[in-house]
Coordinates of C-alpha atoms and ligand atoms in Angstrom, one line a residue:
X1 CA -2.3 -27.1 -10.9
X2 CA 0.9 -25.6 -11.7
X3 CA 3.8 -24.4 -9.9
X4 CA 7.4 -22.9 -9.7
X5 CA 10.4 -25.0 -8.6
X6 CA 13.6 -22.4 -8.6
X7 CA 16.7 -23.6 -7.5
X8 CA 18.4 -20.0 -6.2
X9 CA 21.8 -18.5 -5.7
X10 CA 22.6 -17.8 -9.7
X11 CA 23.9 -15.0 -10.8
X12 CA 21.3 -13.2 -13.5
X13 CA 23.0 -12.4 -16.7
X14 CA 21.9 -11.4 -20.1
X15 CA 19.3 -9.5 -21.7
X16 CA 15.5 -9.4 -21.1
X17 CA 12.9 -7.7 -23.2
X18 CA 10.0 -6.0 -21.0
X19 CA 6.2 -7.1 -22.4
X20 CA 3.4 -4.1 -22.7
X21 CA 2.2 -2.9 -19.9
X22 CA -0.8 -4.7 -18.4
X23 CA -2.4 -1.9 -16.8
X24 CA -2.6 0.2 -19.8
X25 CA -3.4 -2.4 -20.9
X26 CA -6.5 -3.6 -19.4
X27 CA -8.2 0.1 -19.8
X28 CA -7.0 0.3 -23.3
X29 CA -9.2 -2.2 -24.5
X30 CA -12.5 -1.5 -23.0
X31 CA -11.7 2.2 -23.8
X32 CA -12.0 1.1 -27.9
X33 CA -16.0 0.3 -27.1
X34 CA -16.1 4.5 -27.3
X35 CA -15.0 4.5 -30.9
X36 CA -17.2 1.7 -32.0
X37 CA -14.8 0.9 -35.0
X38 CA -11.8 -1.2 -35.4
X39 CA -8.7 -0.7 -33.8
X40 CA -5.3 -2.2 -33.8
X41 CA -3.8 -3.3 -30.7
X42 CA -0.2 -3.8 -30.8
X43 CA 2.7 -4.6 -27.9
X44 CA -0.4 -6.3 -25.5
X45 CA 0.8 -8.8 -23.1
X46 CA 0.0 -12.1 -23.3
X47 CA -1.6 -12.6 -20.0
X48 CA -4.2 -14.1 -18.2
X49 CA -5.9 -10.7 -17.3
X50 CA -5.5 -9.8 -20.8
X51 CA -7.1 -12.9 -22.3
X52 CA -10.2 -12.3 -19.6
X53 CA -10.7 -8.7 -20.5
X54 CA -10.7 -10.1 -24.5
X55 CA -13.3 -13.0 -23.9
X56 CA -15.6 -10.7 -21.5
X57 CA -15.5 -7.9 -24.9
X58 CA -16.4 -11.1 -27.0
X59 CA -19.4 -12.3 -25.1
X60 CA -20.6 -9.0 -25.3
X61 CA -20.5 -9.0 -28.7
X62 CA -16.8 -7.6 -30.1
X63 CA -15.0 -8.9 -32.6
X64 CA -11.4 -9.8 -31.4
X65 CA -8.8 -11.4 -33.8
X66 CA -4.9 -11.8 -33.0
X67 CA -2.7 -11.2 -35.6
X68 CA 0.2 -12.8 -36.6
X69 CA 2.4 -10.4 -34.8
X70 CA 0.5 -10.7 -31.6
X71 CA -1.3 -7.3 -32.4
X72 CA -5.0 -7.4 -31.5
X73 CA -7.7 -6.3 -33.7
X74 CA -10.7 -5.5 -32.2
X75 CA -13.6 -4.4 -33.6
X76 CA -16.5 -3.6 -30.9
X77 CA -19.4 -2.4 -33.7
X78 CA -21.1 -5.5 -32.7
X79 CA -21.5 -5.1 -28.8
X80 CA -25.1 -5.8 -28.6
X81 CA -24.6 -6.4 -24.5
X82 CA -24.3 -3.3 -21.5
X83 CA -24.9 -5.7 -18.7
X84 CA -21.8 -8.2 -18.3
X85 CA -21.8 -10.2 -14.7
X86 CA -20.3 -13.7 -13.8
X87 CA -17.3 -14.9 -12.1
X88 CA -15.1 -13.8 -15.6
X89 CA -15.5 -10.2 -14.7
X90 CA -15.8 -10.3 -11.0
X91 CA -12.6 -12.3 -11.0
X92 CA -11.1 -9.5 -12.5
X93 CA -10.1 -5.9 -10.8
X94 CA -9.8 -4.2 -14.4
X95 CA -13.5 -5.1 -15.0
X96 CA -14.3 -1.6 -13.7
X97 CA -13.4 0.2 -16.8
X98 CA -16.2 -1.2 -18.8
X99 CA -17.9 1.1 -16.8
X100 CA -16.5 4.0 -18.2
X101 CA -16.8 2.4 -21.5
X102 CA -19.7 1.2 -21.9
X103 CA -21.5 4.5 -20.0
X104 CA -19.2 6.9 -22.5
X105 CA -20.3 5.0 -25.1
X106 CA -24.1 4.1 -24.9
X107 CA -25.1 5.9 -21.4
X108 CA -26.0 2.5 -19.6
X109 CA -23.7 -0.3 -18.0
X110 CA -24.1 -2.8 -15.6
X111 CA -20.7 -4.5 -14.6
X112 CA -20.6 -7.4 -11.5
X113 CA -18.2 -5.3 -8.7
X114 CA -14.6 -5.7 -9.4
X115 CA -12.4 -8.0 -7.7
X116 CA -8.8 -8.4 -8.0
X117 CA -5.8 -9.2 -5.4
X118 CA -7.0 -9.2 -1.9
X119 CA -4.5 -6.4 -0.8
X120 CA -7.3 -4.3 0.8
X121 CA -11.1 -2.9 1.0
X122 CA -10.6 -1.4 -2.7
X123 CA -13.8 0.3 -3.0
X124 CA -15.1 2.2 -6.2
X125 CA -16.5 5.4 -4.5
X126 CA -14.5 7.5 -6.3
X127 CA -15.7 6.5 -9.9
X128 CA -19.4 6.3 -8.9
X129 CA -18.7 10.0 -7.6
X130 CA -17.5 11.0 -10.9
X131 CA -19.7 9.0 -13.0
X132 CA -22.5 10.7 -11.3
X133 CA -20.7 14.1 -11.3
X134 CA -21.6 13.3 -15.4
X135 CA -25.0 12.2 -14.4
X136 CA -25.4 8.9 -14.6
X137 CA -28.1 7.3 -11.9
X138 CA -26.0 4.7 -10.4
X139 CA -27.3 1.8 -8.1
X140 CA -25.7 -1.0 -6.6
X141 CA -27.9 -3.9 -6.6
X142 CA -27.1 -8.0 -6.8
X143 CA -23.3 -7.5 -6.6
X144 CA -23.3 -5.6 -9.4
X145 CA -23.3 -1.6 -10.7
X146 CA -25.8 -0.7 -12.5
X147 CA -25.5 2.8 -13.9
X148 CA -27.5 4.9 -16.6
X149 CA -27.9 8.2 -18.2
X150 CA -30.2 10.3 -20.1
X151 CA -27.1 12.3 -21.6
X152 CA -23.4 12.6 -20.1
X153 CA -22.6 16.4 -19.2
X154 CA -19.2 17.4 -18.3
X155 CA -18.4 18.7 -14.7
X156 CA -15.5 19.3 -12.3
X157 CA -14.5 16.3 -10.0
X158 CA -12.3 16.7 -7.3
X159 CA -11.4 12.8 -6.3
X160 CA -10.6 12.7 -2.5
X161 CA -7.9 9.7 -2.9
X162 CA -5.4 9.4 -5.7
X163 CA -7.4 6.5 -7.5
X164 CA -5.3 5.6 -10.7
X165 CA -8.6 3.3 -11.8
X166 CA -11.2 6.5 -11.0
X167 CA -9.1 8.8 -13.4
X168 CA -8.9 6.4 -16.2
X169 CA -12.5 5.4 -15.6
X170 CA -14.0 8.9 -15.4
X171 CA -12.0 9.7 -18.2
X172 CA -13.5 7.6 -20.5
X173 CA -16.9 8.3 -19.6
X174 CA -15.9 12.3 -20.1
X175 CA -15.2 11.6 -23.5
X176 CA -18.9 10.5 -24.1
X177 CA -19.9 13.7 -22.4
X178 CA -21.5 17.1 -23.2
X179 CA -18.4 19.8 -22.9
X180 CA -15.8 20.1 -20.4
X181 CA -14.6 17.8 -17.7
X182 CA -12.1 18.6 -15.1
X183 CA -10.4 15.9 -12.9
X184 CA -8.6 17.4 -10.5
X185 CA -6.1 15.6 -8.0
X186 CA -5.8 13.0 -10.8
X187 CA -3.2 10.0 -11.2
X188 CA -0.3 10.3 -12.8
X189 CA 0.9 7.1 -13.6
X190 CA 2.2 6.3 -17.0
X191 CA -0.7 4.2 -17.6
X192 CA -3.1 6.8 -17.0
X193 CA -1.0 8.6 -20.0
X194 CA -1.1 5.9 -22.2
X195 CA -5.1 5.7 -22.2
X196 CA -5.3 9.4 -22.4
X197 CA -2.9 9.0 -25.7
X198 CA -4.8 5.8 -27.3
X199 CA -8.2 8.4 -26.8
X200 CA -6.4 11.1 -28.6
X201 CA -5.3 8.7 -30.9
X202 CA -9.5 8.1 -31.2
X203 CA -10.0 11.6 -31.8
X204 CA -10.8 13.0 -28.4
X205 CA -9.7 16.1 -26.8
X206 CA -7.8 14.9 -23.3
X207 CA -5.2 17.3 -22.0
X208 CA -3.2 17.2 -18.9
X209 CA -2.9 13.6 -18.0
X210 CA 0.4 13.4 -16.2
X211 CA -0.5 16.0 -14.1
X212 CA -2.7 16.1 -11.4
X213 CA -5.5 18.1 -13.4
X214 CA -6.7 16.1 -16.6
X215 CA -9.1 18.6 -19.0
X216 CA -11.4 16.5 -21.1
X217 CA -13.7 18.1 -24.1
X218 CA -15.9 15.6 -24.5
X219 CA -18.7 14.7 -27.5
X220 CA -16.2 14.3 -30.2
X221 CA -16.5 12.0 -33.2
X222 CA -14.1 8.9 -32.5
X223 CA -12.8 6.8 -35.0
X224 CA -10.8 3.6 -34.9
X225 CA -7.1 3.3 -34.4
X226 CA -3.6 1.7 -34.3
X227 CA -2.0 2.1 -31.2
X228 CA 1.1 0.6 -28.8
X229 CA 0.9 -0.2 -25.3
X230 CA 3.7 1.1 -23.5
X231 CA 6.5 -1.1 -21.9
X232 CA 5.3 -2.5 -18.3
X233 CA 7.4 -0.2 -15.9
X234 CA 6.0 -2.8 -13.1
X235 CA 7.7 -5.9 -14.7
X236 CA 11.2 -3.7 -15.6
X237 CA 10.8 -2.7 -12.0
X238 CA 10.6 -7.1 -11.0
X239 CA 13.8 -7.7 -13.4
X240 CA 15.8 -5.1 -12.5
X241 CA 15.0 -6.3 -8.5
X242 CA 15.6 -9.5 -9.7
X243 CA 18.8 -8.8 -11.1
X244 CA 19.9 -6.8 -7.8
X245 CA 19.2 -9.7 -5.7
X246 CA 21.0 -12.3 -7.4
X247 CA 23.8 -10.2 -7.8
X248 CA 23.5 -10.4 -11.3
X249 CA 24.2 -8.0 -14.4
X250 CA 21.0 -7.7 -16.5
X251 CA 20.6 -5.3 -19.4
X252 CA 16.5 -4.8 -19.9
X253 CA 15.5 -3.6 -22.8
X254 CA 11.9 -2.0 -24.0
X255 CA 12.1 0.3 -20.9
X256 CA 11.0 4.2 -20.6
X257 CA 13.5 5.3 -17.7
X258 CA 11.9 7.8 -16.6
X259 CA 9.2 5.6 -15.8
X260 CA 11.2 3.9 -13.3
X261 CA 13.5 6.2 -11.4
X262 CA 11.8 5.5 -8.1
X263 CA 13.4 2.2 -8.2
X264 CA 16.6 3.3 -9.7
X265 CA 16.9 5.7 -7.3
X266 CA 16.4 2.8 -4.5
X267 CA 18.3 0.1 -5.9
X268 CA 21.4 2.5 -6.6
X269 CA 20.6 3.9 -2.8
X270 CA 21.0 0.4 -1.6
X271 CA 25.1 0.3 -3.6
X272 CA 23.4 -1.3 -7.1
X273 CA 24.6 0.1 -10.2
X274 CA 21.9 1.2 -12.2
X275 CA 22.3 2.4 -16.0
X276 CA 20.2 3.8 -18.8
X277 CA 21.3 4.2 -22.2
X278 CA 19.6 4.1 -25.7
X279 CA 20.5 1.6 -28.4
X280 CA 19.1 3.7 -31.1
X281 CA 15.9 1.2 -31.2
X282 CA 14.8 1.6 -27.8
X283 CA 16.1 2.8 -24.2
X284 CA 17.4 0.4 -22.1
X285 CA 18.0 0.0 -18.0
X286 CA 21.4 -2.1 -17.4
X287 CA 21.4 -3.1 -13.5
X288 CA 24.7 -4.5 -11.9
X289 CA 25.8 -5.7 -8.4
X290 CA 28.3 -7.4 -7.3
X291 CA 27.8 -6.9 -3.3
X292 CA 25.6 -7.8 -0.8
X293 CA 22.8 -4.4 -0.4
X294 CA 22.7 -1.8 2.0
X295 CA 19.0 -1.5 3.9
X296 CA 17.0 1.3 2.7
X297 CA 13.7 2.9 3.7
X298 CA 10.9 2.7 1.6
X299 CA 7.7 4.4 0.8
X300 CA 5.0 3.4 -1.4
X301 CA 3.1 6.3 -3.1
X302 CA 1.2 7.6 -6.1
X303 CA 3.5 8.1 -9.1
X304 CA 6.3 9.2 -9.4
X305 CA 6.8 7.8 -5.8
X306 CA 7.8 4.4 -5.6
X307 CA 5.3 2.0 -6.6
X308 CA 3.4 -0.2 -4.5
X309 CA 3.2 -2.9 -7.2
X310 CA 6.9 -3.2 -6.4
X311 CA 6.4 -2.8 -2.4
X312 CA 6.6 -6.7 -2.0
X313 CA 9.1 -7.8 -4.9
X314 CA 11.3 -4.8 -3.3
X315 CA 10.9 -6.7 0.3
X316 CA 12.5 -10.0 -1.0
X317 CA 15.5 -8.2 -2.3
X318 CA 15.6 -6.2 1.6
X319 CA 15.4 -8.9 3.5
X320 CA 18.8 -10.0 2.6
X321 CA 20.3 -6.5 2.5
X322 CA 23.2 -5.6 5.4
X323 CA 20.9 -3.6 7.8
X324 CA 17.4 -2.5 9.0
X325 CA 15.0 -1.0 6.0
X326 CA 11.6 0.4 7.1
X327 CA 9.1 0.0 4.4
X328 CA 6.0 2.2 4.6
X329 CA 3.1 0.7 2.6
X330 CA 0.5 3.9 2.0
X331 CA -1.6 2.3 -0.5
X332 CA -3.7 -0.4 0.1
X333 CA -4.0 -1.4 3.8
X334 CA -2.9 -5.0 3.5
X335 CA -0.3 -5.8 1.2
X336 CA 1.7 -7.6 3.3
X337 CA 1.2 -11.5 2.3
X338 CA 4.4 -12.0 1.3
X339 CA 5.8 -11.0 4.6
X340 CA 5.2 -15.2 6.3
X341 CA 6.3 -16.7 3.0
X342 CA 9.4 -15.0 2.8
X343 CA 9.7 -15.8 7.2
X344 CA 9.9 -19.3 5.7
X345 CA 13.0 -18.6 4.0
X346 CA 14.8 -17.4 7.1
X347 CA 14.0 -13.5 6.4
X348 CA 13.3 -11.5 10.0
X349 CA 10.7 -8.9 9.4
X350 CA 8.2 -7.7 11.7
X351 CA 5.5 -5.7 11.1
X352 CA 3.0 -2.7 12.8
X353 CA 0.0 -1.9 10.5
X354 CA 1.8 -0.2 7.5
X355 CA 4.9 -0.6 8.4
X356 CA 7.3 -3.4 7.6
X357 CA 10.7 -3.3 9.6
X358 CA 13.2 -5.9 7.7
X359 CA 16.0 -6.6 9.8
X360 CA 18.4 -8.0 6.8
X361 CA 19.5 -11.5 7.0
X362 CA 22.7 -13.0 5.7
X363 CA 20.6 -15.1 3.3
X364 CA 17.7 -16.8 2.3
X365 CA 16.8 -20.5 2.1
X366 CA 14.7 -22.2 -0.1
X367 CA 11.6 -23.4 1.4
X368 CA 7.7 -24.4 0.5
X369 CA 5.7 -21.1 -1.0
X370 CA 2.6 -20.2 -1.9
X371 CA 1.5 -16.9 -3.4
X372 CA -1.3 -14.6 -2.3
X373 CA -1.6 -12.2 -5.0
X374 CA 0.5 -11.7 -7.9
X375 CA 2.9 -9.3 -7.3
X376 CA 3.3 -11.6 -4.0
X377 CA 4.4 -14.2 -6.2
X378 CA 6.6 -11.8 -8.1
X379 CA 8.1 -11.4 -4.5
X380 CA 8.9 -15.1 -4.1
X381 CA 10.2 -15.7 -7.4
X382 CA 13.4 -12.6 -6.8
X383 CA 13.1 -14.5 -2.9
X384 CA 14.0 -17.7 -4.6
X385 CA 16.2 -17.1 -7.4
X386 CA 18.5 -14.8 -4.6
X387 CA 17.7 -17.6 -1.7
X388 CA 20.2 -20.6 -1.2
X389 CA 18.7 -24.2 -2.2
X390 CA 15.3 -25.0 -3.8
X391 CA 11.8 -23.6 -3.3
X392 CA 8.4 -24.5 -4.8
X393 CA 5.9 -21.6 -5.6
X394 CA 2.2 -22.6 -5.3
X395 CA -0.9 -20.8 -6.5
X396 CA 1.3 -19.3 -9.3
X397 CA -2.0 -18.7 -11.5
X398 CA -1.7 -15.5 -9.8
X399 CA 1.5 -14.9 -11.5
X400 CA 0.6 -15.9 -14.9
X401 CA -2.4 -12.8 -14.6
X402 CA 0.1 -10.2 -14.7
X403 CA 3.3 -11.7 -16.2
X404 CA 4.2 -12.8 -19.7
X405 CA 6.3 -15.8 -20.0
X406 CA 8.1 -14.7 -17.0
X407 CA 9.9 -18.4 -16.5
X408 CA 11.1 -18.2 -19.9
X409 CA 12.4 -15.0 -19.7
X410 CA 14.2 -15.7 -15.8
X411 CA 15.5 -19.3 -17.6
X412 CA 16.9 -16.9 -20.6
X413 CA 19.1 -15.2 -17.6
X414 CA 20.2 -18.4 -16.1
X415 CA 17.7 -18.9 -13.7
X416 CA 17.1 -22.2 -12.4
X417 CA 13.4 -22.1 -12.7
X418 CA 10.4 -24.6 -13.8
X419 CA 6.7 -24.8 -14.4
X420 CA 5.5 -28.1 -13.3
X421 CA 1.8 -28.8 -14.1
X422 CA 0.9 -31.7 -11.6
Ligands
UD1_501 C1 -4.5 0.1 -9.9 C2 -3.7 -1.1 -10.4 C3 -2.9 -1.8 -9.4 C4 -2.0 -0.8 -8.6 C5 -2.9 0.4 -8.1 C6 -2.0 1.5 -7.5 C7 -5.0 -1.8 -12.3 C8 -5.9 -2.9 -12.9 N1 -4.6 -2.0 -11.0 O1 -5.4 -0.5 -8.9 O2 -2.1 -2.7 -10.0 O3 -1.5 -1.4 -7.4 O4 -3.6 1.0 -9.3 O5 -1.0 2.0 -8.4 O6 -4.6 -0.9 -13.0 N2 -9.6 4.1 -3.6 C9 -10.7 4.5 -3.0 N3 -11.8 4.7 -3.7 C10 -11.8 4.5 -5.1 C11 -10.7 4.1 -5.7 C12 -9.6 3.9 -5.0 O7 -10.7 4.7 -1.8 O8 -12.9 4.7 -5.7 C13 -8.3 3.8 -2.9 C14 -7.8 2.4 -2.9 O9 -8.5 1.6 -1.9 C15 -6.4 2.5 -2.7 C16 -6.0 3.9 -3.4 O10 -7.3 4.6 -3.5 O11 -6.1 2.7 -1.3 C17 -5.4 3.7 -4.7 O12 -6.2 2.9 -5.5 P1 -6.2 2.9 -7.1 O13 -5.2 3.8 -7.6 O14 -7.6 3.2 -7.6 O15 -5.9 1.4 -7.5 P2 -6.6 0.4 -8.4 O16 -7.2 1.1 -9.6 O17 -7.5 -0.5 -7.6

């Protein structure tokens, strides 16, 4: 098993280039089984999750080739399989989109239930209720959904929580419907934009994402496709933390700003300096400090409030800040793992329910960690590379799901960091 040993309190300097986003990610390559030709894959990060979601398409019967340039091609005119179960897919939280796919695309799925970080209940109610808004029988039998359909039919769903995974999934079962499909009270985070792009790109007709009512005329002819994943506004959001709580001055690169002005807004709140400009290639966030942070409060909500994927890195860089923040996590119900890792280091943060209170500390010291989830361990890493001495990060294949050569690229700033495989 591998882990991190970080030796903290180095500035970050330099440059960093952000991977493709792995949430788009994940739904963008399921969401090809509705074209049932080739498509091109480019800017995917190389990830654990990623590489799951690839080999899961491949048992099923899809052709999946990487190409030199670390584009993917993946042809899915071969899936001779609707049922995938086993600990590949249950491991996996993404796994739900085959759903969608697979129902869009041949009108019968049966997928093992979705797992993921333990960061809450996470149920799926809210893409059965829109997949059988469309009319698919669904059952859940075995640990697994099973769901079929005579035909797909297009209706009006109203989902009752913000689900980011229940808009993209009942999106791409729409676009295997009969007519219109409204979603109203929809996501509108940039991934959810992405996959209503790479369907355009497919030939379907999906308006609105973005907003909180997506329109989808469904029962077009979809053909194959190239198509870029967006920049990961999660992992932008980790370096540019990062760079705030080393003190460092870090130019990132392969960003879409707008994507990330809840955290701009926070980090300059809190006395970082945070620019954007545009080197003709690509944008690009420059973050800078130079003093020790100011608390500030912090709620977690659907975009464009402040992420929750960034909740926990966001409480590493607080808990050294001069002051009491209050961090609000409205999300997911248990997202606080981090919080008795980072008590190790000396932080002083108490918590009711939702509701972290992070009475700052002078510092942090390095001390034994082991990650819960992986934006957790995102959390120790910016705890580590700010904290004073050296700390070891266990469990980190939590990490590696969601983050692509993130040592390399920390080491690349001047981080202190290792991967030891024991
Ligand atoms: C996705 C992301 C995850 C991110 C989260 C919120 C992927 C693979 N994962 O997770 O990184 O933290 O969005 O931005 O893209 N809910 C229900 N019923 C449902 C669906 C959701 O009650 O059917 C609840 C959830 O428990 C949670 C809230 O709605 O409290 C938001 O969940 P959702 O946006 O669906 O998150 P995920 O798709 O699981």
């Amino acid at each position: 098993m591998a882990y991190y040993k970080i030796t903290g309190g180095k500035r970050l300097e330099g440059a960093v280039t952000i991977s493709g986003a792995k949430n788009a990610a994940l739904a963008i390559i399921p969401a090809a089984i509705l074209c049932g030709e080739s498509c091109l894959l480019e800017n995917l990060p190389a990830i654990e999750d990623v590489r799951i979601v690839e080999q899961i398409l491949q048992s099923m019967g899809a052709e999946v080739e990487h190409t030199p340039d670390g584009s993917l091609r993946l042809d899915p005119s071969g899936i001779n399989s609707y049922s995938v179960t086993g600990e590949m897919v249950s491991s996996l939280r993404a796994s739900y989109y085959l759903l969608g796919a697979l129902l869009g695309r041949y009108k019968k799925a049966e997928i093992a239930l979705p797992g993921g970080c333990a960061i809450g209940q996470r149920p799926i109610d809210q893409h059965i209720k829109g997949m059988r808004a469309l009319g698919a029988d669904i059952v859940i039998q075995g640990g697994a959904v099973k769901a079929s359909a005579e035909k797909l039919v297009g209706a009006e769903i109203y989902l009752d929580v913000v689900s980011v995974g229940a808009t993209i999934n009942i999106m791409m079962a729409a676009v295997g419907a009969e007519g219109t499909t409204i979603i109203a009270n929809a996501a509108k985070e940039p991934h959810v934009v992405d996959v209503a792009n790479f369907l355009n790109m497919m030939g379907a007709n999906v308006k609105g994402a973005g907003t909180d009512v997506i329109r989808i005329q469904g029962g077009r002819k979809l053909h194959g496709c190239t198509y870029a994943v967006i920049p990961d506004q999660i992992e932008a959001g980790t370096f540019m933390i990062a760079a705030a709580a080393t003190g460092g001055d870090v130019v990132i690169n392969n960003v879409i700003p707008t994507h990330l002005e809840a955290i701009s807004a926070k980090l300059m709140e809190s006395g970082v300096s945070v620019t954007e400009g545009d080197d003709g290639r690509e944008f690009f966030i420059r973050v800078t400090a130079d003093k020790r942070p100011r608390a500030v409060n912090i709620k977690t909500l659907p975009y464009p409030g402040f992420p929750t994927d960034l909740q926990q890195p966001m409480m590493a860089f607080l808990a050294a800040a001069q002051g009491n923040s209050f961090v609000v996590e409205n999300i997911f119900e248990d997202r606080f793992n981090h919080v008795p890792e980072l008590a190790k280091m000396g932080a002083n943060i108490h918590l009711n329910a939702r509701t972290a209170m992070i009475e700052g500390v002078e510092k942090l010291y390095g001390a034994p960690l082991v990650a819960s989830d992986l934006r957790a361990g995102a959390a120790l890493i910016v705890a580590a590379l700010a904290a004073e001495g050296t700390s070891t990060i266990r469990n980190i294949r939590f990490i590696d799901r969601g983050y692509e050569f993130i040592e390399h690229k920390f080491k690349a700033l001047g981080a202190d960091i290792e991967r030891i495989e024991e």
